[in-house]
Tab-separated table of C-alpha atoms in Angstrom:
chain	number	residue	atom	x	y	z
A	1	MET	CA	0.000	0.000	0.000
A	2	SER	CA	1.407	3.420	-0.975
A	3	PHE	CA	1.809	6.285	1.501
A	4	ARG	CA	-1.071	8.051	-0.276
A	5	GLU	CA	-3.421	5.154	0.439
A	6	LYS	CA	-2.256	4.919	4.049
A	7	TYR	CA	-2.818	8.614	4.729
A	8	ALA	CA	-6.127	8.572	2.838
A	9	ARG	CA	-7.401	5.731	5.017
A	10	LEU	CA	-6.439	7.596	8.177
A	11	GLY	CA	-8.094	10.852	7.085
A	12	GLU	CA	-9.189	12.931	10.070
A	13	ARG	CA	-8.005	10.208	12.466
A	14	TYR	CA	-4.451	11.297	11.633
A	15	GLU	CA	-4.946	14.480	13.651
A	16	ILE	CA	-6.089	12.404	16.651
A	17	LEU	CA	-3.140	10.041	16.213
A	18	GLU	CA	-0.680	12.950	16.275
A	19	LYS	CA	-2.410	14.848	19.090
A	20	PRO	CA	-0.054	13.621	21.873
A	21	LEU	CA	2.881	15.167	19.960
A	22	ASP	CA	1.314	18.618	19.619
A	23	ARG	CA	2.832	19.888	22.869
A	24	PHE	CA	6.282	19.176	21.404
A	25	PHE	CA	5.735	20.080	17.756
A	26	CYS	CA	3.297	23.014	17.755
A	27	PRO	CA	5.739	25.486	19.379
A	28	LEU	CA	8.231	24.534	16.652
A	29	ARG	CA	5.585	25.021	13.966
A	30	LYS	CA	4.940	28.503	15.327
A	31	LYS	CA	8.673	29.255	15.263
A	32	ALA	CA	8.978	27.964	11.676
A	33	ALA	CA	6.074	30.148	10.518
A	34	ALA	CA	7.840	33.238	11.852
A	35	PHE	CA	10.390	32.916	9.013
A	36	VAL	CA	7.717	33.031	6.290
A	37	ARG	CA	7.435	36.077	4.036
A	38	GLY	CA	5.598	37.033	0.844
A	39	ARG	CA	4.219	34.561	-1.669
A	40	THR	CA	4.493	31.260	0.172
A	41	LEU	CA	4.180	27.602	-0.785
A	42	GLU	CA	3.620	24.918	1.834
A	43	VAL	CA	4.666	21.512	0.515
A	44	GLY	CA	2.799	18.660	2.199
A	45	VAL	CA	0.112	20.631	4.016
A	46	GLY	CA	-1.477	17.445	5.402
A	47	VAL	CA	-4.417	18.188	7.708
A	48	GLY	CA	-3.273	21.814	8.061
A	49	LYS	CA	-1.251	21.721	11.278
A	50	MET	CA	0.737	24.796	10.164
A	51	LEU	CA	-2.261	26.916	9.173
A	52	PRO	CA	-2.952	28.620	12.548
A	53	TYR	CA	0.613	29.958	12.743
A	54	TYR	CA	1.113	31.775	9.441
A	55	PRO	CA	1.643	35.541	9.718
A	56	PRO	CA	-0.993	37.862	8.228
A	57	GLY	CA	-0.415	39.370	4.840
A	58	ILE	CA	1.192	36.406	3.102
A	59	GLU	CA	-0.147	34.844	-0.093
A	60	LEU	CA	-0.412	31.164	0.809
A	61	HIS	CA	-0.503	28.247	-1.607
A	62	ALA	CA	-0.516	24.718	-0.183
A	63	VAL	CA	-0.106	21.300	-1.798
A	64	ASP	CA	-0.416	17.690	-0.718
A	65	ALA	CA	-0.354	14.402	-2.591
A	66	VAL	CA	-3.382	13.048	-0.703
A	67	PRO	CA	-6.756	14.518	-1.783
A	68	GLU	CA	-8.405	13.618	1.532
A	69	MET	CA	-5.779	15.629	3.426
A	70	VAL	CA	-6.211	18.619	1.122
A	71	GLY	CA	-9.954	18.561	1.815
A	72	ILE	CA	-9.375	18.625	5.584
A	73	ALA	CA	-6.821	21.451	5.316
A	74	ARG	CA	-9.137	23.489	3.080
A	75	ARG	CA	-11.942	23.225	5.649
A	76	LYS	CA	-9.578	24.212	8.450
A	77	ALA	CA	-8.388	27.278	6.515
A	78	LYS	CA	-12.006	28.346	6.022
A	79	GLU	CA	-12.665	27.981	9.767
A	80	LEU	CA	-9.587	30.116	10.478
A	81	GLY	CA	-10.638	32.762	7.956
A	82	LEU	CA	-7.366	32.182	6.119
A	83	ASN	CA	-7.053	33.147	2.468
A	84	ALA	CA	-5.202	30.229	0.898
A	85	ARG	CA	-5.258	28.131	-2.258
A	86	PHE	CA	-4.966	24.352	-2.109
A	87	TYR	CA	-3.838	21.831	-4.721
A	88	VAL	CA	-3.478	18.076	-4.982
A	89	MET	CA	0.133	17.754	-6.101
A	90	ASP	CA	3.254	15.651	-5.522
A	91	ALA	CA	6.263	17.297	-3.881
A	92	GLU	CA	8.413	15.768	-6.619
A	93	ARG	CA	6.312	17.324	-9.402
A	94	LEU	CA	5.286	20.835	-8.417
A	95	GLU	CA	3.084	22.340	-11.120
A	96	PHE	CA	4.298	25.916	-10.705
A	97	PRO	CA	6.590	28.002	-12.934
A	98	ASP	CA	10.241	28.521	-12.045
A	99	GLU	CA	10.978	31.149	-9.381
A	100	SER	CA	7.338	31.502	-8.275
A	101	PHE	CA	7.669	31.857	-4.491
A	102	ASP	CA	9.413	34.000	-1.895
A	103	THR	CA	9.202	31.211	0.716
A	104	VAL	CA	8.719	27.452	0.562
A	105	LEU	CA	7.928	25.616	3.796
A	106	SER	CA	7.632	21.949	4.649
A	107	SER	CA	6.692	20.530	8.036
A	108	PHE	CA	7.402	16.845	8.733
A	109	VAL	CA	7.181	15.990	5.035
A	110	PHE	CA	10.609	14.798	3.910
A	111	CYS	CA	10.315	11.664	6.043
A	112	THR	CA	7.420	10.623	3.781
A	113	VAL	CA	8.082	11.733	0.197
A	114	PRO	CA	9.224	8.755	-1.913
A	115	ASP	CA	12.007	10.734	-3.661
A	116	PRO	CA	13.381	13.431	-1.312
A	117	GLU	CA	16.173	14.402	-3.721
A	118	ARG	CA	13.689	15.163	-6.473
A	119	ALA	CA	11.437	17.043	-4.056
A	120	MET	CA	14.337	19.253	-2.967
A	121	GLU	CA	15.171	19.950	-6.617
A	122	GLU	CA	11.593	21.060	-7.195
A	123	ILE	CA	11.632	23.365	-4.167
A	124	HIS	CA	14.869	24.876	-5.467
A	125	ARG	CA	13.277	25.374	-8.898
A	126	VAL	CA	10.111	27.149	-7.737
A	127	LEU	CA	11.865	29.379	-5.188
A	128	LYS	CA	12.963	32.852	-6.269
A	129	PRO	CA	16.672	33.740	-6.084
A	130	GLY	CA	17.253	35.042	-2.569
A	131	GLY	CA	14.098	33.270	-1.369
A	132	ARG	CA	13.938	31.086	1.720
A	133	VAL	CA	13.154	27.449	2.326
A	134	VAL	CA	11.946	26.638	5.842
A	135	LEU	CA	12.113	22.982	6.860
A	136	LEU	CA	10.802	21.491	10.095
A	137	GLU	CA	11.650	17.826	9.758
A	138	HIS	CA	12.187	14.490	11.455
A	139	THR	CA	15.839	13.523	10.920
A	140	LYS	CA	18.377	10.944	11.917
A	141	SER	CA	19.735	11.770	15.365
A	142	ASP	CA	23.312	12.818	16.108
A	143	CYS	CA	23.258	10.118	18.816
A	144	ARG	CA	23.898	6.605	17.490
A	145	LEU	CA	22.430	4.995	20.586
A	146	LEU	CA	19.202	6.944	20.155
A	147	ASN	CA	19.023	5.874	16.518
A	148	TRP	CA	19.384	2.212	17.450
A	149	LEU	CA	17.182	2.119	20.538
A	150	PHE	CA	14.437	4.549	19.496
A	151	LEU	CA	14.412	5.646	15.867
A	152	LYS	CA	15.017	2.269	14.235
A	153	PRO	CA	12.100	0.571	16.084
A	154	LEU	CA	9.946	3.659	15.476
A	155	ASN	CA	10.928	3.561	11.817
A	156	LEU	CA	9.577	0.029	11.488
A	157	LEU	CA	6.268	1.033	13.076
A	158	LEU	CA	5.794	4.267	11.105
A	159	GLY	CA	7.011	2.658	7.897
A	160	TRP	CA	4.272	0.056	8.215
A	161	LEU	CA	1.622	2.508	9.404
A	162	LEU	CA	2.334	5.595	7.253
A	163	GLY	CA	5.228	4.864	4.921
A	164	ASP	CA	7.472	7.233	6.913
A	165	ASN	CA	11.256	7.050	7.232
A	166	THR	CA	12.466	8.779	10.414
A	167	LEU	CA	16.146	8.128	9.661
A	168	ARG	CA	16.572	10.400	6.665
A	169	GLU	CA	19.287	13.054	6.712
A	170	THR	CA	17.273	15.945	5.313
A	171	HIS	CA	19.575	18.399	7.106
A	172	GLU	CA	22.434	17.161	4.899
A	173	LEU	CA	20.328	17.108	1.735
A	174	VAL	CA	19.289	20.757	2.070
A	175	ARG	CA	22.947	21.872	2.182
A	176	ARG	CA	23.460	20.573	-1.346
A	177	TYR	CA	20.837	22.949	-2.714
A	178	PHE	CA	20.740	25.983	-0.414
A	179	GLU	CA	22.818	28.207	1.857
A	180	VAL	CA	21.802	27.414	5.440
A	181	GLU	CA	21.188	30.584	7.471
A	182	HIS	CA	19.728	29.122	10.646
A	183	GLU	CA	19.531	25.594	12.087
A	184	GLU	CA	18.143	24.277	15.347
A	185	SER	CA	18.442	20.714	16.626
A	186	HIS	CA	15.754	19.494	19.007
A	187	TYR	CA	15.512	16.232	20.947
A	188	ARG	CA	19.085	15.245	20.031
A	189	GLY	CA	18.484	15.917	16.352
A	190	VAL	CA	15.308	13.863	16.051
A	191	VAL	CA	13.640	17.111	14.914
A	192	ARG	CA	15.417	19.997	13.163
A	193	LEU	CA	14.331	23.459	12.086
A	194	ILE	CA	16.356	24.645	9.100
A	195	VAL	CA	16.106	28.009	7.336
A	196	ALA	CA	18.103	28.305	4.119
A	197	LYS	CA	18.399	30.684	1.189
A	198	LYS	CA	18.533	30.121	-2.540
A	199	SER	CA	21.546	31.826	-4.040
A	200	GLU	CA	20.816	35.188	-5.641
A	201	ASP	CA	23.352	34.323	-8.317
A	202	VAL	CA	21.075	32.702	-10.890
A	203	GLY	CA	24.123	31.173	-12.558
A	204	LYS	CA	24.959	29.193	-9.435
A	205	THR	CA	23.553	25.660	-9.465
A	206	PHE	CA	23.034	23.264	-6.596
A	207	LYS	CA	25.767	20.781	-5.745
A	208	GLY	CA	23.892	17.616	-6.661
A	209	THR	CA	24.497	14.100	-5.409
A	210	ASP	CA	28.152	13.900	-6.396
A	211	GLY	CA	29.080	17.269	-4.800
């Protein structure tokens, strides 16, 4: 079963499933939203956990690969009185022109996308030169013991339940495409907040997989 089918089956129950983590993650969501400016794209909006924290005055566009999740997020935005546009779209195939956004944000998404390298390429493509990418992501810990005793067992459970991979090194991947301006490690690196900039030199390309 694909991650789309797994998330579609969960639907609104996903928010209940994640509720115990809100006390840990919601303050970080609020902090991530503080870096958002201008025309903004949220990649992987899910059930709309980020929506209450966006600053006023931005132009928000939000995508997710799961139609059921987009429907939930759209309803939540309406309840919040938030002016936002929603699309069913894969992170690896963003249907926007080059250099469309001032900010691109993802929140706990890169542990799920099937091809994180391709998704990061797409974010790089649609972001304006000098624009920011804001990533709040599950990542492999800096502590080997924690990886073995906690993340590896959790990875088996979440892989089966949601198709997630909690051992990805998204913090390393982003450095190949962007200039990191700010990085925070929380819970021994299990969660990281990364703010990075796309080079203003349009002739400068990302470093790619072979550096």
